[in-house]
Amino acid sequence: ARTTRDKRCQRERSSGLNAMAARAAAAIDDIDAAFDGALGLEEHFLAAGYAEGTVRGAASGQDDGRRLGCDRGRELGRELGRFRGRIDMLNALVAAGPAPRHLPERISRLLNEAAATIPTEPPAPQDEAAFEAIAELRAKMRMLDAWLGGSRLPAVEPDLSF
């Protein structure tokens, strides 16, 4: 009778141990699941933060680019307007003068070339040919200043690079 009872106790013990082991394994699985969830949250928040940073960075970059473009465009427009005004004034002086024949041919030709070079529309930032034409216009205006008795242009050209 004792052996049956011992066997039954052993089975109960082993089934109790198995139940305890199963509960311990479930607890470990719960802890692993909790840590996996925490690691998943970290990855989720990193991805969400990166996406939000990308959106905010793009908006900030557009604002900064717009501000820089307006500033550079204003400088370029002011410079071209000053050139246009000076060329128109010189043409008016030549036309009003009693003897426009006294104006050397080189100055007259340069004045007409400079007037034709001034763009009527603002150039696109990617249009290198337009900016090269503006650089040539600056050179022509410096030559006009030198021939007419002195420079009225700033010594340093504004930096209009983007």
mmCIF file of C-alpha atoms in Angstrom:
data_model
loop_
_atom_site.group_PDB
_atom_site.id
_atom_site.type_symbol
_atom_site.label_atom_id
_atom_site.label_comp_id
_atom_site.label_asym_id
_atom_site.label_seq_id
_atom_site.Cartn_x
_atom_site.Cartn_y
_atom_site.Cartn_z
ATOM 1 C CA ALA A 1 0.000 0.000 0.000
ATOM 2 C CA ARG A 2 2.925 2.196 0.661
ATOM 3 C CA THR A 3 4.319 1.997 -2.831
ATOM 4 C CA THR A 4 1.070 3.056 -4.392
ATOM 5 C CA ARG A 5 0.859 5.928 -1.997
ATOM 6 C CA ASP A 6 4.489 6.900 -2.669
ATOM 7 C CA LYS A 7 3.886 6.723 -6.381
ATOM 8 C CA ARG A 8 0.806 8.879 -6.026
ATOM 9 C CA CYS A 9 2.712 11.447 -3.900
ATOM 10 C CA GLN A 10 5.509 11.436 -6.384
ATOM 11 C CA ARG A 11 3.067 12.055 -9.199
ATOM 12 C CA GLU A 12 1.402 14.838 -7.273
ATOM 13 C CA ARG A 13 4.800 16.339 -6.481
ATOM 14 C CA SER A 14 5.922 16.100 -10.054
ATOM 15 C CA SER A 15 2.630 17.495 -11.320
ATOM 16 C CA GLY A 16 2.964 20.304 -8.742
ATOM 17 C CA LEU A 17 6.511 20.915 -9.887
ATOM 18 C CA ASN A 18 5.365 20.882 -13.476
ATOM 19 C CA ALA A 19 2.648 23.376 -12.639
ATOM 20 C CA MET A 20 5.165 25.573 -10.826
ATOM 21 C CA ALA A 21 7.571 25.273 -13.740
ATOM 22 C CA ALA A 22 4.766 26.134 -16.142
ATOM 23 C CA ARG A 23 3.854 29.200 -14.049
ATOM 24 C CA ALA A 24 7.504 30.235 -13.891
ATOM 25 C CA ALA A 25 7.852 29.799 -17.660
ATOM 26 C CA ALA A 26 4.658 31.822 -18.183
ATOM 27 C CA ALA A 27 6.038 34.555 -15.908
ATOM 28 C CA ILE A 28 9.293 34.590 -17.891
ATOM 29 C CA ASP A 29 7.287 34.762 -21.116
ATOM 30 C CA ASP A 30 5.295 37.660 -19.627
ATOM 31 C CA ILE A 31 8.523 39.463 -18.686
ATOM 32 C CA ASP A 32 9.964 38.810 -22.151
ATOM 33 C CA ALA A 33 6.754 40.070 -23.700
ATOM 34 C CA ALA A 34 6.877 43.168 -21.491
ATOM 35 C CA PHE A 35 10.481 43.900 -22.504
ATOM 36 C CA ASP A 36 9.663 43.191 -26.140
ATOM 37 C CA GLY A 37 6.792 45.654 -25.844
ATOM 38 C CA ALA A 38 9.093 48.242 -24.255
ATOM 39 C CA LEU A 39 11.662 47.768 -27.025
ATOM 40 C CA GLY A 40 8.893 48.013 -29.582
ATOM 41 C CA LEU A 41 7.758 51.301 -28.010
ATOM 42 C CA GLU A 42 11.278 52.688 -28.264
ATOM 43 C CA GLU A 43 11.448 51.804 -31.962
ATOM 44 C CA HIS A 44 7.960 53.219 -32.486
ATOM 45 C CA PHE A 45 8.842 56.525 -30.796
ATOM 46 C CA LEU A 46 12.130 56.755 -32.692
ATOM 47 C CA ALA A 47 10.332 56.276 -36.008
ATOM 48 C CA ALA A 48 7.605 58.775 -35.063
ATOM 49 C CA GLY A 49 10.201 61.329 -33.917
ATOM 50 C CA TYR A 50 12.207 60.902 -37.105
ATOM 51 C CA ALA A 51 9.096 61.388 -39.261
ATOM 52 C CA GLU A 52 8.061 64.490 -37.311
ATOM 53 C CA GLY A 53 11.610 65.881 -37.480
ATOM 54 C CA THR A 54 11.677 65.346 -41.243
ATOM 55 C CA VAL A 55 8.397 67.239 -41.680
ATOM 56 C CA ARG A 56 9.485 70.110 -39.420
ATOM 57 C CA GLY A 57 12.920 70.260 -41.045
ATOM 58 C CA ALA A 58 11.408 70.473 -44.518
ATOM 59 C CA ALA A 59 9.071 73.277 -43.439
ATOM 60 C CA SER A 60 11.908 75.142 -41.741
ATOM 61 C CA GLY A 61 14.140 74.685 -44.789
ATOM 62 C CA GLN A 62 11.438 76.068 -47.064
ATOM 63 C CA ASP A 63 10.965 79.083 -44.795
ATOM 64 C CA ASP A 64 14.706 79.733 -44.677
ATOM 65 C CA GLY A 65 15.007 79.266 -48.437
ATOM 66 C CA ARG A 66 12.102 81.607 -49.101
ATOM 67 C CA ARG A 67 13.618 84.248 -46.814
ATOM 68 C CA LEU A 68 17.051 83.904 -48.447
ATOM 69 C CA GLY A 69 15.525 84.017 -51.938
ATOM 70 C CA CYS A 70 13.582 87.169 -51.102
ATOM 71 C CA ASP A 71 16.675 88.853 -49.673
ATOM 72 C CA ARG A 72 18.862 87.913 -52.644
ATOM 73 C CA GLY A 73 16.130 88.795 -55.122
ATOM 74 C CA ARG A 74 15.671 92.189 -53.479
ATOM 75 C CA GLU A 75 19.425 92.869 -53.732
ATOM 76 C CA LEU A 76 19.493 91.810 -57.376
ATOM 77 C CA GLY A 77 16.380 93.845 -58.220
ATOM 78 C CA ARG A 78 17.817 96.917 -56.513
ATOM 79 C CA GLU A 79 21.072 96.562 -58.436
ATOM 80 C CA LEU A 80 19.350 96.039 -61.794
ATOM 81 C CA GLY A 81 16.973 98.924 -61.125
ATOM 82 C CA ARG A 82 19.909 101.187 -60.342
ATOM 83 C CA PHE A 83 21.584 100.130 -63.597
ATOM 84 C CA ARG A 84 18.366 100.735 -65.567
ATOM 85 C CA GLY A 85 17.965 104.200 -64.020
ATOM 86 C CA ARG A 86 21.561 105.190 -64.732
ATOM 87 C CA ILE A 87 21.388 103.970 -68.339
ATOM 88 C CA ASP A 88 18.083 105.796 -68.914
ATOM 89 C CA MET A 89 19.547 108.956 -67.380
ATOM 90 C CA LEU A 90 22.656 108.773 -69.574
ATOM 91 C CA ASN A 91 20.535 108.152 -72.680
ATOM 92 C CA ALA A 92 18.348 111.148 -71.771
ATOM 93 C CA LEU A 93 21.435 113.337 -71.286
ATOM 94 C CA VAL A 94 22.814 112.255 -74.645
ATOM 95 C CA ALA A 95 19.467 112.903 -76.364
ATOM 96 C CA ALA A 96 19.011 116.323 -74.711
ATOM 97 C CA GLY A 97 22.558 117.502 -75.330
ATOM 98 C CA PRO A 98 23.260 120.029 -78.052
ATOM 99 C CA ALA A 99 25.831 117.850 -79.756
ATOM 100 C CA PRO A 100 25.460 114.117 -79.096
ATOM 101 C CA ARG A 101 28.178 113.615 -81.679
ATOM 102 C CA HIS A 102 30.712 114.389 -78.946
ATOM 103 C CA LEU A 103 29.923 111.088 -77.243
ATOM 104 C CA PRO A 104 32.564 108.601 -78.333
ATOM 105 C CA GLU A 105 31.291 105.683 -80.373
ATOM 106 C CA ARG A 106 32.585 103.168 -77.811
ATOM 107 C CA ILE A 107 30.598 104.743 -74.981
ATOM 108 C CA SER A 108 27.462 104.997 -77.106
ATOM 109 C CA ARG A 109 27.755 101.358 -78.179
ATOM 110 C CA LEU A 110 28.444 100.206 -74.609
ATOM 111 C CA LEU A 111 25.457 102.184 -73.354
ATOM 112 C CA ASN A 112 23.167 100.525 -75.920
ATOM 113 C CA GLU A 113 24.582 97.049 -75.154
ATOM 114 C CA ALA A 114 24.106 97.571 -71.419
ATOM 115 C CA ALA A 115 20.514 98.729 -71.967
ATOM 116 C CA ALA A 116 19.795 95.609 -74.034
ATOM 117 C CA THR A 117 21.424 93.329 -71.428
ATOM 118 C CA ILE A 118 19.234 94.322 -68.476
ATOM 119 C CA PRO A 119 16.643 91.560 -67.986
ATOM 120 C CA THR A 120 12.981 92.548 -67.837
ATOM 121 C CA GLU A 121 12.006 89.496 -65.775
ATOM 122 C CA PRO A 122 13.808 88.156 -62.719
ATOM 123 C CA PRO A 123 16.094 85.269 -63.659
ATOM 124 C CA ALA A 124 15.440 81.776 -62.362
ATOM 125 C CA PRO A 125 17.986 80.722 -59.718
ATOM 126 C CA GLN A 126 19.042 77.760 -61.877
ATOM 127 C CA ASP A 127 19.637 79.899 -64.997
ATOM 128 C CA GLU A 128 23.406 80.255 -65.092
ATOM 129 C CA ALA A 129 23.335 82.095 -68.425
ATOM 130 C CA ALA A 130 21.196 84.860 -66.904
ATOM 131 C CA PHE A 131 23.627 85.313 -64.020
ATOM 132 C CA GLU A 132 26.551 85.373 -66.458
ATOM 133 C CA ALA A 133 24.725 88.101 -68.417
ATOM 134 C CA ILE A 134 24.272 90.056 -65.178
ATOM 135 C CA ALA A 135 28.001 89.705 -64.445
ATOM 136 C CA GLU A 136 28.725 91.053 -67.953
ATOM 137 C CA LEU A 137 26.322 93.926 -67.281
ATOM 138 C CA ARG A 138 28.225 94.765 -64.094
ATOM 139 C CA ALA A 139 31.461 94.832 -66.088
ATOM 140 C CA LYS A 140 29.903 97.127 -68.706
ATOM 141 C CA MET A 141 28.637 99.469 -66.014
ATOM 142 C CA ARG A 142 32.122 99.616 -64.462
ATOM 143 C CA MET A 143 33.554 100.471 -67.891
ATOM 144 C CA LEU A 144 30.947 103.220 -68.349
ATOM 145 C CA ASP A 145 31.823 104.614 -64.934
ATOM 146 C CA ALA A 146 35.515 104.598 -65.729
ATOM 147 C CA TRP A 147 34.999 106.349 -69.085
ATOM 148 C CA LEU A 148 32.613 108.911 -67.644
ATOM 149 C CA GLY A 149 34.862 109.910 -64.785
ATOM 150 C CA GLY A 150 34.702 107.723 -61.739
ATOM 151 C CA SER A 151 33.047 104.790 -60.130
ATOM 152 C CA ARG A 152 29.680 105.062 -58.458
ATOM 153 C CA LEU A 153 29.270 101.321 -58.006
ATOM 154 C CA PRO A 154 30.143 99.512 -54.795
ATOM 155 C CA ALA A 155 33.680 98.161 -54.799
ATOM 156 C CA VAL A 156 32.476 94.686 -53.843
ATOM 157 C CA GLU A 157 29.752 93.007 -55.821
ATOM 158 C CA PRO A 158 26.955 91.502 -53.773
ATOM 159 C CA ASP A 159 27.101 87.756 -53.375
ATOM 160 C CA LEU A 160 24.009 86.496 -55.150
ATOM 161 C CA SER A 161 24.864 82.821 -55.012
ATOM 162 C CA PHE A 162 22.343 80.522 -53.414
#
